[in-house]
Coordinates of C-alpha atoms in Angstrom, one line a residue:
M11 CA 6.3 1.7 1.9
D12 CA 9.4 0.2 0.1
S13 CA 12.5 -0.7 2.2
L14 CA 14.6 2.2 0.8
T15 CA 12.0 4.8 2.0
Q16 CA 11.7 3.2 5.4
A17 CA 15.4 3.2 5.8
A18 CA 15.6 6.8 4.7
L19 CA 12.9 7.8 7.2
G20 CA 14.6 5.9 10.0
G21 CA 18.0 7.3 9.1
A22 CA 16.6 10.9 9.1
L23 CA 14.9 10.5 12.4
G24 CA 18.0 8.8 14.0
G25 CA 20.2 11.6 12.8
A26 CA 17.8 14.2 14.0
V27 CA 17.6 12.7 17.5
L28 CA 21.2 11.5 18.1
G29 CA 23.2 13.0 15.3
R30 CA 25.0 15.5 17.5
R31 CA 26.2 12.7 19.7
W32 CA 26.8 9.8 17.3
G33 CA 27.2 11.6 13.9
R34 CA 26.9 9.1 11.0
G35 CA 26.3 6.3 13.4
A36 CA 23.0 7.7 14.4
V37 CA 21.8 7.9 10.8
L38 CA 23.0 4.3 10.1
A39 CA 21.6 2.9 13.3
G40 CA 18.2 4.6 12.6
A41 CA 18.2 3.2 9.0
A42 CA 19.0 -0.3 10.3
L43 CA 16.4 -0.2 13.1
A44 CA 13.7 1.1 10.7
T45 CA 14.0 -2.1 8.6
L46 CA 13.4 -4.4 11.5
P47 CA 9.6 -4.7 11.2
D48 CA 9.8 -5.8 7.6
L49 CA 11.9 -8.8 8.5
D50 CA 8.6 -10.7 9.0
V51 CA 8.7 -11.4 5.2
L52 CA 11.3 -14.1 6.1
I53 CA 8.6 -16.1 8.0
D54 CA 6.8 -18.8 6.2
Y55 CA 3.3 -19.0 7.7
G56 CA 2.4 -22.2 5.7
D57 CA 0.7 -21.1 2.5
A58 CA 0.3 -18.2 0.1
V59 CA -2.8 -16.6 1.7
A60 CA -1.3 -16.8 5.2
N61 CA 2.0 -15.3 4.0
F62 CA 0.1 -12.4 2.3
S63 CA -2.3 -11.6 5.1
E64 CA 0.2 -12.1 8.0
H65 CA 2.7 -9.6 6.5
R66 CA 2.6 -6.3 8.4
G67 CA 1.1 -8.2 11.3
F68 CA 2.7 -8.7 14.7
S69 CA 5.9 -7.0 13.6
H70 CA 3.9 -3.8 12.7
S71 CA 1.7 -3.8 15.8
L72 CA 1.9 -0.8 18.0
L73 CA 1.1 -3.1 20.9
I74 CA 4.3 -5.0 20.1
L75 CA 6.6 -2.2 19.0
T76 CA 5.8 0.2 21.9
P77 CA 7.2 -2.2 24.6
L78 CA 10.0 -3.2 22.2
A79 CA 11.0 0.5 21.9
L80 CA 11.0 0.8 25.7
L81 CA 13.2 -2.2 26.1
L82 CA 15.6 -1.1 23.5
A83 CA 15.8 2.4 24.9
F84 CA 16.6 1.0 28.3
L85 CA 19.4 -1.2 26.9
L86 CA 20.7 1.7 24.9
S87 CA 20.8 4.1 27.8
R88 CA 22.6 1.5 29.9
W89 CA 25.1 0.7 27.1
K90 CA 25.7 4.4 26.2
T91 CA 25.6 6.2 29.6
S92 CA 26.0 9.6 27.8
V93 CA 22.5 9.0 26.3
S94 CA 19.6 9.6 28.7
F95 CA 16.7 7.2 28.7
G96 CA 14.4 9.9 27.4
R97 CA 16.6 10.6 24.4
A98 CA 17.1 6.9 23.8
L99 CA 13.4 6.4 23.8
A100 CA 12.9 9.2 21.4
F101 CA 15.3 7.4 19.1
T102 CA 13.9 3.9 19.3
G103 CA 10.3 5.0 19.6
L104 CA 10.3 7.4 16.6
V105 CA 12.1 5.0 14.4
L106 CA 10.1 2.0 15.2
I107 CA 6.6 3.5 15.5
T108 CA 6.8 5.7 12.3
H109 CA 7.5 2.5 10.2
P110 CA 4.0 1.0 10.6
L111 CA 2.3 4.4 10.7
L112 CA 3.8 5.3 7.3
D113 CA 2.8 1.8 6.0
A114 CA -0.8 2.5 7.1
F115 CA -1.0 5.4 4.5
T116 CA -0.6 2.8 1.7
T117 CA -3.2 0.3 0.4
Y118 CA -1.7 -3.0 1.4
G119 CA -3.0 -3.1 5.0
T120 CA -1.1 -2.7 8.3
Q121 CA -2.3 -4.4 11.4
L122 CA -1.5 -1.6 13.8
W123 CA -3.5 -3.2 16.6
W124 CA -2.6 -6.8 16.0
P125 CA -4.1 -9.1 17.3
L126 CA -7.1 -7.0 18.3
G127 CA -8.2 -5.3 15.1
P128 CA -8.4 -5.4 11.3
P129 CA -5.7 -3.9 9.1
V130 CA -5.5 -0.1 8.6
A131 CA -5.1 1.2 5.1
L132 CA -5.6 4.9 4.4
N133 CA -4.9 4.5 0.7
S134 CA -3.4 7.9 0.2
I135 CA 0.1 7.2 -1.1
F136 CA 1.5 4.6 -3.5
I137 CA 4.0 2.1 -2.0
I138 CA 6.8 3.7 -4.1
D139 CA 6.5 7.5 -4.4
P140 CA 9.7 9.4 -5.3
L141 CA 8.3 12.8 -4.2
Y142 CA 8.0 11.4 -0.6
T143 CA 11.3 9.6 -0.6
L144 CA 13.7 12.0 -2.3
P145 CA 13.6 14.7 0.4
L146 CA 14.5 12.1 3.1
L147 CA 17.1 10.5 0.9
V148 CA 18.9 13.8 0.1
A149 CA 18.9 14.7 3.8
V150 CA 20.3 11.4 4.8
V151 CA 23.1 11.6 2.2
I152 CA 24.0 15.1 3.4
A153 CA 24.0 13.9 7.0
L154 CA 26.3 11.0 6.1
I155 CA 28.7 13.3 4.2
R156 CA 28.7 16.2 6.7
P157 CA 27.2 15.2 10.0
P158 CA 25.2 16.1 12.0
A159 CA 23.4 18.2 9.3
T160 CA 20.5 18.8 11.6
R161 CA 19.0 21.5 9.4
A162 CA 19.1 19.3 6.3
L163 CA 17.4 16.5 8.2
A164 CA 14.7 18.9 9.6
V165 CA 14.0 20.2 6.1
G166 CA 13.8 16.6 4.6
L167 CA 11.4 15.5 7.4
T168 CA 9.3 18.6 7.0
L169 CA 9.0 18.2 3.2
S170 CA 8.2 14.5 3.4
S171 CA 5.6 15.0 6.1
G172 CA 4.0 17.9 4.2
Y173 CA 3.7 15.7 1.1
L174 CA 2.1 13.0 3.2
L175 CA -0.5 15.6 4.4
W176 CA -1.0 16.7 0.8
S177 CA -1.8 13.1 -0.1
L178 CA -4.8 13.1 2.2
V179 CA -6.0 16.4 0.9
A180 CA -5.7 15.2 -2.7
Q181 CA -7.5 12.0 -1.8
Q182 CA -10.5 13.9 -0.4
W183 CA -10.5 16.1 -3.5
M184 CA -10.6 13.1 -5.8
T185 CA -13.2 11.4 -3.6
Q186 CA -15.6 14.3 -4.0
R187 CA -15.4 13.9 -7.8
V188 CA -16.2 10.2 -7.6
E189 CA -19.1 10.7 -5.1
G190 CA -20.9 12.8 -7.7
V191 CA -20.8 9.9 -10.2
L192 CA -22.0 7.4 -7.6
A193 CA -24.9 9.8 -6.7
E194 CA -25.9 10.0 -10.4
R195 CA -26.0 6.2 -10.6
G196 CA -27.8 5.7 -7.2
I197 CA -25.1 3.6 -5.6
E198 CA -23.8 6.1 -3.0
D199 CA -23.7 3.3 -0.4
A200 CA -21.5 1.0 -2.4
P201 CA -18.0 0.3 -1.0
V202 CA -15.5 2.7 -2.6
M203 CA -11.7 3.0 -2.4
V204 CA -9.8 6.0 -3.8
Q205 CA -6.1 5.5 -4.1
P206 CA -3.2 7.0 -6.1
M207 CA -2.0 5.4 -9.3
P208 CA 1.7 4.4 -9.4
F209 CA 4.5 6.8 -8.3
S210 CA 2.7 10.0 -7.5
T211 CA -0.4 11.6 -5.9
F212 CA -1.4 13.4 -9.1
L213 CA -3.4 10.6 -10.7
W214 CA -6.0 8.6 -8.8
R215 CA -8.0 5.4 -9.3
A216 CA -11.4 4.8 -7.7
T217 CA -12.7 1.3 -7.3
V218 CA -16.4 0.8 -6.5
M219 CA -17.8 -2.5 -5.6
A220 CA -21.3 -2.0 -7.0
P221 CA -23.9 -4.8 -6.7
A222 CA -23.8 -5.9 -10.3
A223 CA -20.2 -5.0 -11.3
R224 CA -16.9 -3.5 -10.1
L225 CA -16.6 0.0 -11.4
E226 CA -13.2 1.7 -12.0
M227 CA -12.5 5.4 -12.6
V228 CA -9.3 7.4 -13.1
T229 CA -9.2 11.1 -12.3
G230 CA -6.3 13.4 -11.7
V231 CA -5.3 16.6 -10.0
F232 CA -4.7 18.4 -13.4
D233 CA -8.0 17.3 -14.9
G234 CA -10.7 19.8 -15.9
D235 CA -14.4 19.5 -15.2
G236 CA -15.1 16.9 -17.8
P237 CA -17.1 13.7 -17.0
L238 CA -15.3 10.7 -15.6
T239 CA -14.9 7.6 -17.7
V240 CA -16.4 4.6 -15.9
E241 CA -15.2 1.1 -16.7
R242 CA -17.2 -2.0 -15.7
F243 CA -15.6 -5.3 -14.6
P244 CA -18.0 -8.2 -14.0
R245 CA -18.7 -9.7 -10.6
R246 CA -19.4 -13.4 -10.2
P247 CA -21.7 -13.8 -7.2
E248 CA -21.7 -17.6 -7.4
L249 CA -18.0 -17.7 -7.0
E250 CA -18.1 -15.0 -4.3
R251 CA -20.5 -17.2 -2.3
A252 CA -18.3 -20.2 -2.8
A253 CA -15.2 -18.4 -1.6
A254 CA -17.1 -17.0 1.4
A255 CA -17.6 -20.5 2.7
L256 CA -13.8 -21.3 2.6
P257 CA -11.3 -20.3 5.3
D258 CA -8.9 -18.7 2.8
G259 CA -11.8 -16.8 1.2
Q260 CA -12.9 -15.4 4.5
R261 CA -9.4 -14.4 5.4
L262 CA -8.9 -12.6 2.1
A263 CA -12.2 -10.8 2.4
W264 CA -11.2 -9.6 5.9
F265 CA -7.8 -8.5 4.9
T266 CA -8.9 -6.6 1.8
R267 CA -12.3 -5.4 3.1
G268 CA -14.0 -7.3 0.2
F269 CA -12.1 -5.6 -2.7
L270 CA -11.7 -8.9 -4.5
D271 CA -12.3 -10.5 -7.9
Y272 CA -13.2 -14.2 -8.3
R273 CA -12.8 -16.3 -11.4
R274 CA -12.4 -19.9 -12.5
N275 CA -9.1 -21.2 -14.0
G276 CA -10.1 -24.6 -15.2
D277 CA -11.2 -26.5 -12.1
R278 CA -9.6 -24.1 -9.7
L279 CA -11.0 -21.0 -7.9
V280 CA -8.8 -17.9 -8.2
V281 CA -9.2 -14.9 -5.9
T282 CA -7.5 -11.6 -6.8
D283 CA -6.8 -8.6 -4.6
V284 CA -8.1 -5.8 -6.8
R285 CA -6.7 -3.0 -4.5
L286 CA -3.1 -3.6 -5.5
G287 CA -1.6 -3.0 -8.9
V288 CA -4.0 -2.1 -11.7
P289 CA -6.7 -4.0 -13.6
G290 CA -5.0 -6.6 -15.8
A291 CA -1.8 -6.5 -13.6
H292 CA -2.9 -7.3 -10.1
P293 CA 0.1 -8.8 -8.3
F294 CA -1.7 -10.9 -5.7
Q295 CA -3.8 -13.7 -7.2
F296 CA -4.4 -16.8 -5.2
V297 CA -5.7 -20.3 -6.0
I298 CA -7.7 -21.4 -2.9
A299 CA -9.9 -24.3 -4.0
E300 CA -10.5 -26.9 -6.6
R301 CA -13.8 -28.1 -8.1
A302 CA -15.2 -31.3 -6.4
R303 CA -18.3 -33.3 -7.0
D304 CA -20.3 -31.5 -4.4
G305 CA -18.9 -28.0 -4.7
W306 CA -15.5 -26.4 -4.0
A307 CA -12.9 -28.2 -1.9
P308 CA -10.3 -26.1 -0.1
M309 CA -6.7 -26.6 -0.9
V310 CA -3.3 -25.3 0.3
S311 CA -3.3 -21.9 -1.3
T312 CA -0.8 -20.9 -3.9
R313 CA 0.0 -17.6 -5.5
L314 CA 0.0 -17.2 -9.3
P315 CA 2.9 -15.5 -11.0
R316 CA 2.9 -11.7 -11.0
P317 CA 1.4 -10.5 -14.3
M318 CA 3.4 -8.1 -16.4
V319 CA 2.2 -4.6 -17.3
N320 CA 2.3 -3.7 -21.0
E321 CA 5.3 -1.5 -21.4
E322 CA 3.5 0.7 -23.9
V323 CA 1.3 1.9 -21.1
W324 CA 3.9 3.8 -19.1
P325 CA 4.2 6.7 -21.6
L326 CA 0.4 6.8 -21.7
L327 CA 0.2 6.8 -17.9
W328 CA 2.6 9.7 -17.8
R329 CA 0.6 11.7 -20.3
R330 CA -2.6 10.9 -18.4
T331 CA -1.1 12.0 -15.1
F332 CA -0.6 15.5 -16.4
A333 CA -3.9 15.6 -18.4
L334 CA -2.1 15.5 -21.7
A335 CA -4.1 12.5 -22.6
P336 CA -7.9 12.6 -21.8
V337 CA -8.5 9.0 -21.0
L338 CA -6.5 6.0 -19.6
C339 CA -8.3 2.7 -20.3
L340 CA -7.7 0.3 -17.4
H341 CA -8.9 -2.6 -19.4
N342 CA -5.8 -2.5 -21.5
L343 CA -3.1 -2.3 -18.8
Q344 CA -1.9 -5.8 -19.4
L345 CA 0.7 -7.6 -21.4
G346 CA -0.2 -8.6 -24.9
E347 CA -2.8 -5.8 -25.5
S348 CA -2.2 -2.5 -27.1
P349 CA -3.4 0.5 -25.0
A350 CA -6.5 2.0 -26.5
A351 CA -8.8 4.8 -25.5
C352 CA -11.9 3.9 -23.6
G353 CA -15.4 4.5 -24.9
P354 CA -17.7 7.3 -23.7
P355 CA -18.5 7.4 -19.9

C-alpha cells in the first residue's frame, strides 16, 4: 500500500497498544516504525529489473521482521522500564508485521518468506484505496488531538479490517463471473488474475493469459447479469521464448507469475508487467535486450518512462464503476486516444 496508508495503520496500532502510556508519542512512533520496511526503495540493486523485483524483498520478509521485532521490543522494554517486554513486543510486532501482510493484499508482490519463496500477491485491493485508508486516518487524527482515543482507534481498525475482508469476498464474487466466460471458451485452465481497478473494490479487471492472446474483462459489483465484454491483446510467442532465455526475462516471469507482455521497440526487447496499471498505461516497462546477429543479447536493463493515462478516462471510469456506463474499453486508456465504447463481447 501507499506510504500514507502504512503510516496510518502503524499509528493506529501504536496508539491502540501504547496510547494510554505514551499518548501522541505512541501514535507517532507507530507511524514512523511502519514506514521502515519501505526504506528499501533507497537501495540501488544495479539495474531496473533488479530494483523492481527486489523491492518488498528482505525488508518485507517475516523471517527478517520477526527477529527484528523481538530485538526492538527488548531494547524498548529496557529503555522504558514502565513498558513490559510483552507489551513492547505487541507494539513492535504488530506495527512491523502488518506492513508486509497488508502489502500482500495488493498486486505488486511481497516476498513474505524471502529468501525462501516467491512473492505473495492476493490482488484484492488497489495500492491506493481511500475506503481502506480514511477510517485509519480519521482515527489517527483524533488520537493526535485528544489522546489516547482508544475507542476511535478501535473503530478505525475494525472498519479498515472489515473492508479488507470485503475485498476478498468481492474478488471471489467477480472471479465466479469470469470463470463462466472461460468455461464457455474452453480455457478454464488458463492463468487468470482478478484485481480491483483504481481506488475502490467496486470495479474489477480480469486478466487471462490464454494461449493465443491475453484477454481482459471489466466487471463491477453494481453490474447486472449482462454478458462481459472481452478484449483481446496479442501475444508474441517468439519474443516470449527469447525473453525466457535471458536472466532478466526469467526474473520478471518469476516475479509476475508470467503476466507479461513482450514487444519490439526498434532493435530492443521490451517486457511489460501487465498486472499493474491498466492496458495502455502500465507503469513498469523494461528494456532487457537488444537485437544481435545471432539473436537477442542481454543488456543492463532500463525502465521506460511511465505512460500517462488519458484524462478523459477518469469520468468514464467513475461512471463505469457504478454501472452508469455499460462498457469501459481498456484499449483506449492511454494518452492521445479518445475513450470509446468497445464492440460486442
